[in-house]
Amino acid sequence: MPVTHAHLQTWKQQGRAIAALTASEYAIAKIIDRAGADLILVGDSLAMVALGHRNTLPLTLDQMIHHAQAVSRGVTNALLVVDLPFLSYQVNYEQALQSAGRVLKETNAQGVKLEGGYADMVHTIGKLVQAGIPVMGHIGLTPQSVHQLGYRIQGVTPDMAEKIFLEAKALTDAGVFALLLEHIPAELAEKITKTIPVPTIGIGAGSACDGQILVTHDLLGLSDKQPPFAPKYIDLSEAIATTVDRYCQDVRHHTFPPVKPPQ
Ligand SMILES: Nc1nc(=O)c2c([nH]1)NC[C@@H]1CN(c3ccc(C(=O)N[C@@H](CCC(=O)O)C(=O)O)cc3)CN21
Ligand SMILES: CC(C)C(=O)C(=O)O
Ligand SMILES: [Mg+2]
């Protein structure tokens, strides 16, 4: 049975952890979905891991929709969420409605994710939710603010921790169906998770969150640079390089293709 928003709420109450991953194209998305991920995010990190940009800012809404369409063709079970790219939603709530509306109309996404918990963004997210658009919040390290924050851990000082805690409560009141917590101290993520009724999904936010997400390219060893909190479960770069080398050798030694093709 396909995952719905209601499942996430139920799983939080039951203490059944939510396993989420990113995807940027059809083939891997299909494998991730069949292997049982609960939630698949078409994250704007694809600007870096799939397109080779230095940060997430250059990605356009058209490019995101193109990737989300490819991913959605491979997803039948997981809840599908799409990141709104930088400056496709920050101008005003009308822009956010139009961008989120396009994502829901043109892909099979069941929700969108927007970065930020400041007052204007809380207001925007409230408008989206009122229009019937499921929204996931994203606070802590918000990579679209890289030129202000870098990629450092957020919420370390008591003041900044309190600010993030208040943002989490405000986004909950605005109606987010889940909240992504990125690169914040585990104790802060635990406090938020215990306080708000909606599920928290953590990345570099400790083990107390209701779920975890990783960038799939990190999990598989396919990204240029691994964030400190992202383990490499397998080194596919190594496996692919070895395989390509074997193929090249076979071509050069005239052992591929075989003289007599297999029947
Ligand atoms: N491949 C990939 N994985 C991710 O998890 C990811 C992306 N890309 N792109 C978007 C953001 C950026 N993320 C990152 C990237 C780097 C660090 C990192 O290296 N942090 C170090 C150094 C911070 C600094 O001083 O600049 C740290 O110790 O926190 C953390 C999160 C998480 N997200
Ligand atoms: C925090 C991560 C999961 C994200 O937003 C992305 O991959 O773009
Ligand atoms: Mg993102």
PDB file of C-alpha atoms and ligand atoms in Angstrom:
ATOM      1  CA  MET A   1       0.000   0.000   0.000  1.00  0.00           C
ATOM      2  CA  PRO A   2       1.492   3.360  -1.008  1.00  0.00           C
ATOM      3  CA  VAL A   3       2.724   5.648   1.776  1.00  0.00           C
ATOM      4  CA  THR A   4       0.467   8.611   2.580  1.00  0.00           C
ATOM      5  CA  HIS A   5       0.868  11.664   4.810  1.00  0.00           C
ATOM      6  CA  ALA A   6      -1.340   9.907   7.378  1.00  0.00           C
ATOM      7  CA  HIS A   7       1.184   7.051   7.617  1.00  0.00           C
ATOM      8  CA  LEU A   8       3.906   9.482   8.699  1.00  0.00           C
ATOM      9  CA  GLN A   9       1.763  10.809  11.559  1.00  0.00           C
ATOM     10  CA  THR A  10       0.830   7.282  12.660  1.00  0.00           C
ATOM     11  CA  TRP A  11       4.451   6.133  12.533  1.00  0.00           C
ATOM     12  CA  LYS A  12       5.524   9.049  14.739  1.00  0.00           C
ATOM     13  CA  GLN A  13       2.963   8.023  17.350  1.00  0.00           C
ATOM     14  CA  GLN A  14       4.040   4.376  17.111  1.00  0.00           C
ATOM     15  CA  GLY A  15       7.763   5.170  17.246  1.00  0.00           C
ATOM     16  CA  ARG A  16       8.250   3.453  13.874  1.00  0.00           C
ATOM     17  CA  ALA A  17      11.149   5.365  12.279  1.00  0.00           C
ATOM     18  CA  ILE A  18      10.707   6.901   8.826  1.00  0.00           C
ATOM     19  CA  ALA A  19      13.444   5.998   6.316  1.00  0.00           C
ATOM     20  CA  ALA A  20      13.868   8.639   3.624  1.00  0.00           C
ATOM     21  CA  LEU A  21      16.328   9.142   0.753  1.00  0.00           C
ATOM     22  CA  THR A  22      16.812  11.561  -2.112  1.00  0.00           C
ATOM     23  CA  ALA A  23      16.538  10.696  -5.797  1.00  0.00           C
ATOM     24  CA  SER A  24      17.240  12.628  -8.977  1.00  0.00           C
ATOM     25  CA  GLU A  25      16.428  10.250 -11.836  1.00  0.00           C
ATOM     26  CA  TYR A  26      14.315   7.244 -12.790  1.00  0.00           C
ATOM     27  CA  ALA A  27      16.610   4.205 -12.508  1.00  0.00           C
ATOM     28  CA  ILE A  28      17.891   4.768  -8.969  1.00  0.00           C
ATOM     29  CA  ALA A  29      14.525   6.126  -7.795  1.00  0.00           C
ATOM     30  CA  LYS A  30      12.897   2.875  -8.885  1.00  0.00           C
ATOM     31  CA  ILE A  31      15.442   0.788  -6.959  1.00  0.00           C
ATOM     32  CA  ILE A  32      15.054   2.940  -3.836  1.00  0.00           C
ATOM     33  CA  ASP A  33      11.278   2.718  -4.025  1.00  0.00           C
ATOM     34  CA  ARG A  34      11.219  -1.080  -4.539  1.00  0.00           C
ATOM     35  CA  ALA A  35      13.758  -1.543  -1.725  1.00  0.00           C
ATOM     36  CA  GLY A  36      11.315   0.024   0.703  1.00  0.00           C
ATOM     37  CA  ALA A  37      12.131   3.680   1.393  1.00  0.00           C
ATOM     38  CA  ASP A  38       9.140   5.395   3.015  1.00  0.00           C
ATOM     39  CA  LEU A  39       9.739   8.837   1.551  1.00  0.00           C
ATOM     40  CA  ILE A  40      11.659   9.940  -1.534  1.00  0.00           C
ATOM     41  CA  LEU A  41      12.756  13.556  -1.822  1.00  0.00           C
ATOM     42  CA  VAL A  42      13.742  15.083  -5.125  1.00  0.00           C
ATOM     43  CA  GLY A  43      16.178  17.329  -3.284  1.00  0.00           C
ATOM     44  CA  ASP A  44      17.746  20.427  -4.743  1.00  0.00           C
ATOM     45  CA  SER A  45      21.078  18.843  -3.699  1.00  0.00           C
ATOM     46  CA  LEU A  46      20.742  17.244  -7.152  1.00  0.00           C
ATOM     47  CA  ALA A  47      22.187  20.554  -8.411  1.00  0.00           C
ATOM     48  CA  MET A  48      25.448  19.407  -6.808  1.00  0.00           C
ATOM     49  CA  VAL A  49      25.411  15.597  -6.984  1.00  0.00           C
ATOM     50  CA  ALA A  50      23.704  15.151 -10.382  1.00  0.00           C
ATOM     51  CA  LEU A  51      24.535  18.398 -12.186  1.00  0.00           C
ATOM     52  CA  GLY A  52      27.967  19.215 -10.749  1.00  0.00           C
ATOM     53  CA  HIS A  53      27.205  22.717  -9.430  1.00  0.00           C
ATOM     54  CA  ARG A  54      29.139  24.009  -6.398  1.00  0.00           C
ATOM     55  CA  ASN A  55      25.963  24.657  -4.396  1.00  0.00           C
ATOM     56  CA  THR A  56      22.190  24.326  -4.779  1.00  0.00           C
ATOM     57  CA  LEU A  57      21.475  27.893  -5.921  1.00  0.00           C
ATOM     58  CA  PRO A  58      21.690  27.547  -9.741  1.00  0.00           C
ATOM     59  CA  LEU A  59      18.878  24.961 -10.024  1.00  0.00           C
ATOM     60  CA  THR A  60      15.755  26.294 -11.768  1.00  0.00           C
ATOM     61  CA  LEU A  61      12.131  25.279 -11.261  1.00  0.00           C
ATOM     62  CA  ASP A  62      11.987  23.927 -14.833  1.00  0.00           C
ATOM     63  CA  GLN A  63      15.039  21.742 -14.172  1.00  0.00           C
ATOM     64  CA  MET A  64      13.569  20.532 -10.874  1.00  0.00           C
ATOM     65  CA  ILE A  65      10.289  19.578 -12.549  1.00  0.00           C
ATOM     66  CA  HIS A  66      12.204  17.711 -15.277  1.00  0.00           C
ATOM     67  CA  HIS A  67      14.024  15.642 -12.609  1.00  0.00           C
ATOM     68  CA  ALA A  68      10.895  15.163 -10.495  1.00  0.00           C
ATOM     69  CA  GLN A  69       9.008  13.801 -13.525  1.00  0.00           C
ATOM     70  CA  ALA A  70      11.775  11.254 -14.140  1.00  0.00           C
ATOM     71  CA  VAL A  71      11.862  10.227 -10.470  1.00  0.00           C
ATOM     72  CA  SER A  72       8.081   9.959 -10.236  1.00  0.00           C
ATOM     73  CA  ARG A  73       7.981   7.453 -13.110  1.00  0.00           C
ATOM     74  CA  GLY A  74      10.007   5.109 -10.891  1.00  0.00           C
ATOM     75  CA  VAL A  75       8.089   5.622  -7.645  1.00  0.00           C
ATOM     76  CA  THR A  76       4.968   3.652  -6.792  1.00  0.00           C
ATOM     77  CA  ASN A  77       5.193   3.139  -3.016  1.00  0.00           C
ATOM     78  CA  ALA A  78       7.107   5.954  -1.312  1.00  0.00           C
ATOM     79  CA  LEU A  79       5.681   9.357  -0.493  1.00  0.00           C
ATOM     80  CA  LEU A  80       7.163  11.709  -3.109  1.00  0.00           C
ATOM     81  CA  VAL A  81       8.276  15.183  -2.017  1.00  0.00           C
ATOM     82  CA  VAL A  82       9.985  17.818  -4.176  1.00  0.00           C
ATOM     83  CA  ASP A  83      12.232  20.700  -3.024  1.00  0.00           C
ATOM     84  CA  LEU A  84      11.280  24.125  -4.353  1.00  0.00           C
ATOM     85  CA  PRO A  85      14.515  25.596  -5.828  1.00  0.00           C
ATOM     86  CA  PHE A  86      16.170  28.804  -4.663  1.00  0.00           C
ATOM     87  CA  LEU A  87      14.153  31.922  -5.563  1.00  0.00           C
ATOM     88  CA  SER A  88      11.160  29.988  -6.876  1.00  0.00           C
ATOM     89  CA  TYR A  89       9.267  30.722  -3.623  1.00  0.00           C
ATOM     90  CA  GLN A  90      11.022  33.404  -1.545  1.00  0.00           C
ATOM     91  CA  VAL A  91       9.720  36.469  -3.467  1.00  0.00           C
ATOM     92  CA  ASN A  92       6.189  36.335  -2.035  1.00  0.00           C
ATOM     93  CA  TYR A  93       3.454  33.791  -1.303  1.00  0.00           C
ATOM     94  CA  GLU A  94       1.958  34.229  -4.779  1.00  0.00           C
ATOM     95  CA  GLN A  95       5.245  33.093  -6.312  1.00  0.00           C
ATOM     96  CA  ALA A  96       5.377  30.166  -3.882  1.00  0.00           C
ATOM     97  CA  LEU A  97       1.807  29.142  -4.751  1.00  0.00           C
ATOM     98  CA  GLN A  98       2.577  29.276  -8.461  1.00  0.00           C
ATOM     99  CA  SER A  99       5.785  27.264  -8.124  1.00  0.00           C
ATOM    100  CA  ALA A 100       4.310  24.652  -5.782  1.00  0.00           C
ATOM    101  CA  GLY A 101       1.228  24.480  -8.003  1.00  0.00           C
ATOM    102  CA  ARG A 102       3.369  23.736 -11.049  1.00  0.00           C
ATOM    103  CA  VAL A 103       5.188  20.967  -9.162  1.00  0.00           C
ATOM    104  CA  LEU A 104       1.912  19.310  -8.152  1.00  0.00           C
ATOM    105  CA  LYS A 105       0.356  19.741 -11.612  1.00  0.00           C
ATOM    106  CA  GLU A 106       3.354  18.611 -13.665  1.00  0.00           C
ATOM    107  CA  THR A 107       4.800  15.831 -11.468  1.00  0.00           C
ATOM    108  CA  ASN A 108       3.259  13.150  -9.259  1.00  0.00           C
ATOM    109  CA  ALA A 109       4.641  14.790  -6.110  1.00  0.00           C
ATOM    110  CA  GLN A 110       2.517  14.584  -2.984  1.00  0.00           C
ATOM    111  CA  GLY A 111       4.168  17.567  -1.348  1.00  0.00           C
ATOM    112  CA  VAL A 112       6.806  20.263  -1.581  1.00  0.00           C
ATOM    113  CA  LYS A 113       9.614  21.302   0.765  1.00  0.00           C
ATOM    114  CA  LEU A 114      10.546  24.931   1.438  1.00  0.00           C
ATOM    115  CA  GLU A 115      13.548  26.164   3.433  1.00  0.00           C
ATOM    116  CA  GLY A 116      13.223  28.591   6.322  1.00  0.00           C
ATOM    117  CA  GLY A 117      11.227  29.253   9.464  1.00  0.00           C
ATOM    118  CA  TYR A 118      11.326  33.065   9.561  1.00  0.00           C
ATOM    119  CA  ALA A 119       8.017  34.950   9.830  1.00  0.00           C
ATOM    120  CA  ASP A 120       7.523  35.620   6.083  1.00  0.00           C
ATOM    121  CA  MET A 121       8.188  31.959   5.214  1.00  0.00           C
ATOM    122  CA  VAL A 122       5.812  30.745   7.934  1.00  0.00           C
ATOM    123  CA  HIS A 123       3.162  33.018   6.390  1.00  0.00           C
ATOM    124  CA  THR A 124       3.891  31.695   2.876  1.00  0.00           C
ATOM    125  CA  ILE A 125       3.679  28.102   4.061  1.00  0.00           C
ATOM    126  CA  GLY A 126       0.352  28.841   5.764  1.00  0.00           C
ATOM    127  CA  LYS A 127      -0.991  30.098   2.417  1.00  0.00           C
ATOM    128  CA  LEU A 128       0.199  26.972   0.587  1.00  0.00           C
ATOM    129  CA  VAL A 129      -1.373  24.688   3.179  1.00  0.00           C
ATOM    130  CA  GLN A 130      -4.657  26.617   2.948  1.00  0.00           C
ATOM    131  CA  ALA A 131      -4.565  26.091  -0.829  1.00  0.00           C
ATOM    132  CA  GLY A 132      -4.383  22.343  -0.257  1.00  0.00           C
ATOM    133  CA  ILE A 133      -0.666  21.891  -0.876  1.00  0.00           C
ATOM    134  CA  PRO A 134       1.102  19.576   1.589  1.00  0.00           C
ATOM    135  CA  VAL A 135       4.287  21.262   2.792  1.00  0.00           C
ATOM    136  CA  MET A 136       7.370  19.886   4.514  1.00  0.00           C
ATOM    137  CA  GLY A 137       9.355  22.467   6.474  1.00  0.00           C
ATOM    138  CA  HIS A 138      13.174  22.599   6.529  1.00  0.00           C
ATOM    139  CA  ILE A 139      15.114  24.411   9.268  1.00  0.00           C
ATOM    140  CA  GLY A 140      18.529  24.370  10.901  1.00  0.00           C
ATOM    141  CA  LEU A 141      21.124  24.377   8.129  1.00  0.00           C
ATOM    142  CA  THR A 142      19.270  25.676   5.076  1.00  0.00           C
ATOM    143  CA  PRO A 143      21.667  25.187   2.130  1.00  0.00           C
ATOM    144  CA  GLN A 144      19.963  27.831  -0.032  1.00  0.00           C
ATOM    145  CA  SER A 145      21.424  30.348   2.477  1.00  0.00           C
ATOM    146  CA  VAL A 146      24.973  29.033   1.911  1.00  0.00           C
ATOM    147  CA  HIS A 147      26.391  32.527   1.381  1.00  0.00           C
ATOM    148  CA  GLN A 148      25.189  33.537   4.863  1.00  0.00           C
ATOM    149  CA  LEU A 149      25.570  30.269   6.796  1.00  0.00           C
ATOM    150  CA  GLY A 150      28.148  28.180   4.969  1.00  0.00           C
ATOM    151  CA  TYR A 151      27.477  24.476   5.621  1.00  0.00           C
ATOM    152  CA  ARG A 152      28.193  24.709   9.357  1.00  0.00           C
ATOM    153  CA  ILE A 153      26.127  23.212  12.143  1.00  0.00           C
ATOM    154  CA  GLN A 154      23.320  25.569  13.277  1.00  0.00           C
ATOM    155  CA  GLY A 155      21.689  26.173  16.656  1.00  0.00           C
ATOM    156  CA  VAL A 156      24.786  25.680  18.783  1.00  0.00           C
ATOM    157  CA  THR A 157      24.386  28.711  21.057  1.00  0.00           C
ATOM    158  CA  PRO A 158      21.374  28.773  23.432  1.00  0.00           C
ATOM    159  CA  ASP A 159      19.976  31.828  21.583  1.00  0.00           C
ATOM    160  CA  MET A 160      20.173  30.204  18.158  1.00  0.00           C
ATOM    161  CA  ALA A 161      18.806  26.929  19.525  1.00  0.00           C
ATOM    162  CA  GLU A 162      15.820  28.792  20.970  1.00  0.00           C
ATOM    163  CA  LYS A 163      15.286  30.566  17.626  1.00  0.00           C
ATOM    164  CA  ILE A 164      15.186  27.230  15.764  1.00  0.00           C
ATOM    165  CA  PHE A 165      12.882  25.732  18.414  1.00  0.00           C
ATOM    166  CA  LEU A 166      10.430  28.652  17.969  1.00  0.00           C
ATOM    167  CA  GLU A 167      10.615  28.250  14.173  1.00  0.00           C
ATOM    168  CA  ALA A 168       9.703  24.569  14.539  1.00  0.00           C
ATOM    169  CA  LYS A 169       6.614  25.476  16.579  1.00  0.00           C
ATOM    170  CA  ALA A 170       5.588  28.254  14.174  1.00  0.00           C
ATOM    171  CA  LEU A 171       5.890  25.942  11.146  1.00  0.00           C
ATOM    172  CA  THR A 172       3.838  23.313  12.961  1.00  0.00           C
ATOM    173  CA  ASP A 173       1.103  25.916  13.556  1.00  0.00           C
ATOM    174  CA  ALA A 174       1.298  26.895   9.862  1.00  0.00           C
ATOM    175  CA  GLY A 175       0.402  23.276   9.042  1.00  0.00           C
ATOM    176  CA  VAL A 176       3.529  21.476   7.784  1.00  0.00           C
ATOM    177  CA  PHE A 177       2.995  17.696   7.535  1.00  0.00           C
ATOM    178  CA  ALA A 178       6.634  17.009   8.483  1.00  0.00           C
ATOM    179  CA  LEU A 179       9.721  18.989   9.410  1.00  0.00           C
ATOM    180  CA  LEU A 180      13.245  18.407   8.139  1.00  0.00           C
ATOM    181  CA  LEU A 181      15.971  19.223  10.669  1.00  0.00           C
ATOM    182  CA  GLU A 182      19.404  19.652   9.099  1.00  0.00           C
ATOM    183  CA  HIS A 183      22.784  19.776  10.870  1.00  0.00           C
ATOM    184  CA  ILE A 184      21.706  20.868  14.373  1.00  0.00           C
ATOM    185  CA  PRO A 185      22.726  19.459  17.780  1.00  0.00           C
ATOM    186  CA  ALA A 186      21.051  16.145  18.678  1.00  0.00           C
ATOM    187  CA  GLU A 187      19.637  17.591  21.919  1.00  0.00           C
ATOM    188  CA  LEU A 188      17.866  20.392  20.037  1.00  0.00           C
ATOM    189  CA  ALA A 189      16.424  17.948  17.484  1.00  0.00           C
ATOM    190  CA  GLU A 190      15.231  15.734  20.345  1.00  0.00           C
ATOM    191  CA  LYS A 191      13.532  18.655  22.101  1.00  0.00           C
ATOM    192  CA  ILE A 192      11.754  19.661  18.861  1.00  0.00           C
ATOM    193  CA  THR A 193      10.769  16.056  18.120  1.00  0.00           C
ATOM    194  CA  LYS A 194       9.254  15.636  21.597  1.00  0.00           C
ATOM    195  CA  THR A 195       7.423  18.967  21.431  1.00  0.00           C
ATOM    196  CA  ILE A 196       5.777  19.095  17.997  1.00  0.00           C
ATOM    197  CA  PRO A 197       3.049  16.651  16.894  1.00  0.00           C
ATOM    198  CA  VAL A 198       4.315  16.330  13.299  1.00  0.00           C
ATOM    199  CA  PRO A 199       7.161  13.965  12.354  1.00  0.00           C
ATOM    200  CA  THR A 200      10.729  15.291  12.259  1.00  0.00           C
ATOM    201  CA  ILE A 201      13.122  13.941   9.615  1.00  0.00           C
ATOM    202  CA  GLY A 202      16.761  14.496  10.507  1.00  0.00           C
ATOM    203  CA  ILE A 203      19.995  14.803   8.552  1.00  0.00           C
ATOM    204  CA  GLY A 204      22.981  15.433  10.776  1.00  0.00           C
ATOM    205  CA  ALA A 205      20.528  16.011  13.633  1.00  0.00           C
ATOM    206  CA  GLY A 206      21.096  12.977  15.855  1.00  0.00           C
ATOM    207  CA  SER A 207      19.112   9.826  16.497  1.00  0.00           C
ATOM    208  CA  ALA A 208      16.004  11.145  18.266  1.00  0.00           C
ATOM    209  CA  CYS A 209      14.232  12.376  15.125  1.00  0.00           C
ATOM    210  CA  ASP A 210      11.132  10.499  13.921  1.00  0.00           C
ATOM    211  CA  GLY A 211      12.952   9.680  10.688  1.00  0.00           C
ATOM    212  CA  GLN A 212      16.269  10.052   8.891  1.00  0.00           C
ATOM    213  CA  ILE A 213      17.179  11.199   5.389  1.00  0.00           C
ATOM    214  CA  LEU A 214      20.436  11.049   3.451  1.00  0.00           C
ATOM    215  CA  VAL A 215      21.455  12.213   0.027  1.00  0.00           C
ATOM    216  CA  THR A 216      21.521   8.938  -1.933  1.00  0.00           C
ATOM    217  CA  HIS A 217      24.760   9.854  -3.730  1.00  0.00           C
ATOM    218  CA  ASP A 218      26.445  10.044  -0.277  1.00  0.00           C
ATOM    219  CA  LEU A 219      24.962   6.711   0.861  1.00  0.00           C
ATOM    220  CA  LEU A 220      26.259   5.025  -2.298  1.00  0.00           C
ATOM    221  CA  GLY A 221      29.663   6.731  -2.441  1.00  0.00           C
ATOM    222  CA  LEU A 222      28.907   8.710  -5.597  1.00  0.00           C
ATOM    223  CA  SER A 223      29.363  12.295  -4.397  1.00  0.00           C
ATOM    224  CA  ASP A 224      32.494  14.477  -4.625  1.00  0.00           C
ATOM    225  CA  LYS A 225      32.438  15.487  -0.973  1.00  0.00           C
ATOM    226  CA  GLN A 226      30.814  13.621   1.900  1.00  0.00           C
ATOM    227  CA  PRO A 227      29.248  15.825   4.650  1.00  0.00           C
ATOM    228  CA  PRO A 228      30.634  14.817   8.089  1.00  0.00           C
ATOM    229  CA  PHE A 229      27.274  13.261   9.094  1.00  0.00           C
ATOM    230  CA  ALA A 230      26.781  11.180   5.918  1.00  0.00           C
ATOM    231  CA  PRO A 231      28.130   7.606   5.997  1.00  0.00           C
ATOM    232  CA  LYS A 232      29.150   5.860   2.777  1.00  0.00           C
ATOM    233  CA  TYR A 233      27.326   2.487   2.959  1.00  0.00           C
ATOM    234  CA  ILE A 234      28.984   1.310  -0.254  1.00  0.00           C
ATOM    235  CA  ASP A 235      31.621   2.748  -2.585  1.00  0.00           C
ATOM    236  CA  LEU A 236      29.871   2.612  -5.948  1.00  0.00           C
ATOM    237  CA  SER A 237      32.426   5.031  -7.463  1.00  0.00           C
ATOM    238  CA  GLU A 238      35.019   2.325  -6.872  1.00  0.00           C
ATOM    239  CA  ALA A 239      32.755  -0.439  -8.194  1.00  0.00           C
ATOM    240  CA  ILE A 240      31.865   1.535 -11.327  1.00  0.00           C
ATOM    241  CA  ALA A 241      35.489   2.527 -12.018  1.00  0.00           C
ATOM    242  CA  THR A 242      36.636  -1.115 -11.702  1.00  0.00           C
ATOM    243  CA  THR A 243      33.859  -2.256 -14.025  1.00  0.00           C
ATOM    244  CA  VAL A 244      34.583   0.428 -16.624  1.00  0.00           C
ATOM    245  CA  ASP A 245      38.282  -0.478 -16.486  1.00  0.00           C
ATOM    246  CA  ARG A 246      37.433  -4.158 -17.119  1.00  0.00           C
ATOM    247  CA  TYR A 247      35.278  -3.174 -20.096  1.00  0.00           C
ATOM    248  CA  CYS A 248      38.009  -0.909 -21.541  1.00  0.00           C
ATOM    249  CA  GLN A 249      40.595  -3.700 -21.159  1.00  0.00           C
ATOM    250  CA  ASP A 250      38.278  -6.195 -22.867  1.00  0.00           C
ATOM    251  CA  VAL A 251      37.726  -3.846 -25.822  1.00  0.00           C
ATOM    252  CA  ARG A 252      41.468  -3.173 -26.181  1.00  0.00           C
ATOM    253  CA  HIS A 253      42.316  -6.895 -25.906  1.00  0.00           C
ATOM    254  CA  HIS A 254      39.561  -7.740 -28.407  1.00  0.00           C
ATOM    255  CA  THR A 255      37.883  -9.986 -25.838  1.00  0.00           C
ATOM    256  CA  PHE A 256      34.732  -7.877 -26.045  1.00  0.00           C
ATOM    257  CA  PRO A 257      32.604  -8.425 -27.984  1.00  0.00           C
ATOM    258  CA  PRO A 258      33.140 -12.178 -28.135  1.00  0.00           C
ATOM    259  CA  VAL A 259      33.858 -13.460 -31.649  1.00  0.00           C
ATOM    260  CA  LYS A 260      30.926 -15.812 -31.295  1.00  0.00           C
ATOM    261  CA  PRO A 261      28.067 -13.852 -29.692  1.00  0.00           C
ATOM    262  CA  PRO A 262      26.218 -15.699 -26.911  1.00  0.00           C
ATOM    263  CA  GLN A 263      23.164 -17.557 -28.301  1.00  0.00           C
TER     264      GLN A 263
HETATM  265  N1  LIG B   1      26.133  15.392  -1.306  1.00  0.00           N
HETATM  266  C1  LIG B   1      25.446  16.223  -0.514  1.00  0.00           C
HETATM  267  N2  LIG B   1      25.028  15.783   0.688  1.00  0.00           N
HETATM  268  C2  LIG B   1      24.332  16.579   1.527  1.00  0.00           C
HETATM  269  O1  LIG B   1      23.946  16.122   2.622  1.00  0.00           O
HETATM  270  C3  LIG B   1      24.062  17.910   1.120  1.00  0.00           C
HETATM  271  C4  LIG B   1      24.473  18.317  -0.166  1.00  0.00           C
HETATM  272  N3  LIG B   1      25.185  17.479  -0.946  1.00  0.00           N
HETATM  273  N4  LIG B   1      24.193  19.554  -0.652  1.00  0.00           N
HETATM  274  C5  LIG B   1      23.247  20.371   0.059  1.00  0.00           C
HETATM  275  C6  LIG B   1      23.474  20.244   1.514  1.00  0.00           C
HETATM  276  C7  LIG B   1      24.830  20.761   1.939  1.00  0.00           C
HETATM  277  N5  LIG B   1      25.163  19.877   3.022  1.00  0.00           N
HETATM  278  C8  LIG B   1      26.379  19.895   3.693  1.00  0.00           C
HETATM  279  C9  LIG B   1      27.559  20.001   2.993  1.00  0.00           C
HETATM  280  C10 LIG B   1      28.753  20.040   3.648  1.00  0.00           C
HETATM  281  C11 LIG B   1      28.783  19.990   5.031  1.00  0.00           C
HETATM  282  C12 LIG B   1      30.113  20.058   5.734  1.00  0.00           C
HETATM  283  O2  LIG B   1      31.120  19.680   5.164  1.00  0.00           O
HETATM  284  N6  LIG B   1      30.166  20.563   6.954  1.00  0.00           N
HETATM  285  C13 LIG B   1      31.398  20.637   7.738  1.00  0.00           C
HETATM  286  C14 LIG B   1      32.196  21.869   7.372  1.00  0.00           C
HETATM  287  C15 LIG B   1      31.427  23.130   7.431  1.00  0.00           C
HETATM  288  C16 LIG B   1      32.237  24.388   7.080  1.00  0.00           C
HETATM  289  O3  LIG B   1      33.009  24.817   7.936  1.00  0.00           O
HETATM  290  O4  LIG B   1      32.079  24.936   5.973  1.00  0.00           O
HETATM  291  C17 LIG B   1      31.055  20.614   9.192  1.00  0.00           C
HETATM  292  O5  LIG B   1      31.932  20.225   9.977  1.00  0.00           O
HETATM  293  O6  LIG B   1      29.923  20.938   9.570  1.00  0.00           O
HETATM  294  C18 LIG B   1      27.600  19.868   5.737  1.00  0.00           C
HETATM  295  C19 LIG B   1      26.391  19.821   5.063  1.00  0.00           C
HETATM  296  C20 LIG B   1      24.090  18.966   3.272  1.00  0.00           C
HETATM  297  N7  LIG B   1      23.455  18.844   1.977  1.00  0.00           N
HETATM  298  C1  LIG B   2      18.484  18.058   3.420  1.00  0.00           C
HETATM  299  C2  LIG B   2      18.478  17.369   2.120  1.00  0.00           C
HETATM  300  C3  LIG B   2      17.859  16.033   2.242  1.00  0.00           C
HETATM  301  C4  LIG B   2      17.849  18.197   1.022  1.00  0.00           C
HETATM  302  O1  LIG B   2      17.076  19.108   1.213  1.00  0.00           O
HETATM  303  C5  LIG B   2      18.318  17.915  -0.347  1.00  0.00           C
HETATM  304  O2  LIG B   2      18.818  16.808  -0.598  1.00  0.00           O
HETATM  305  O3  LIG B   2      18.183  18.806  -1.184  1.00  0.00           O
HETATM  306 MG    MG B   3      17.251  20.564  -0.368  1.00  0.00          MG
END
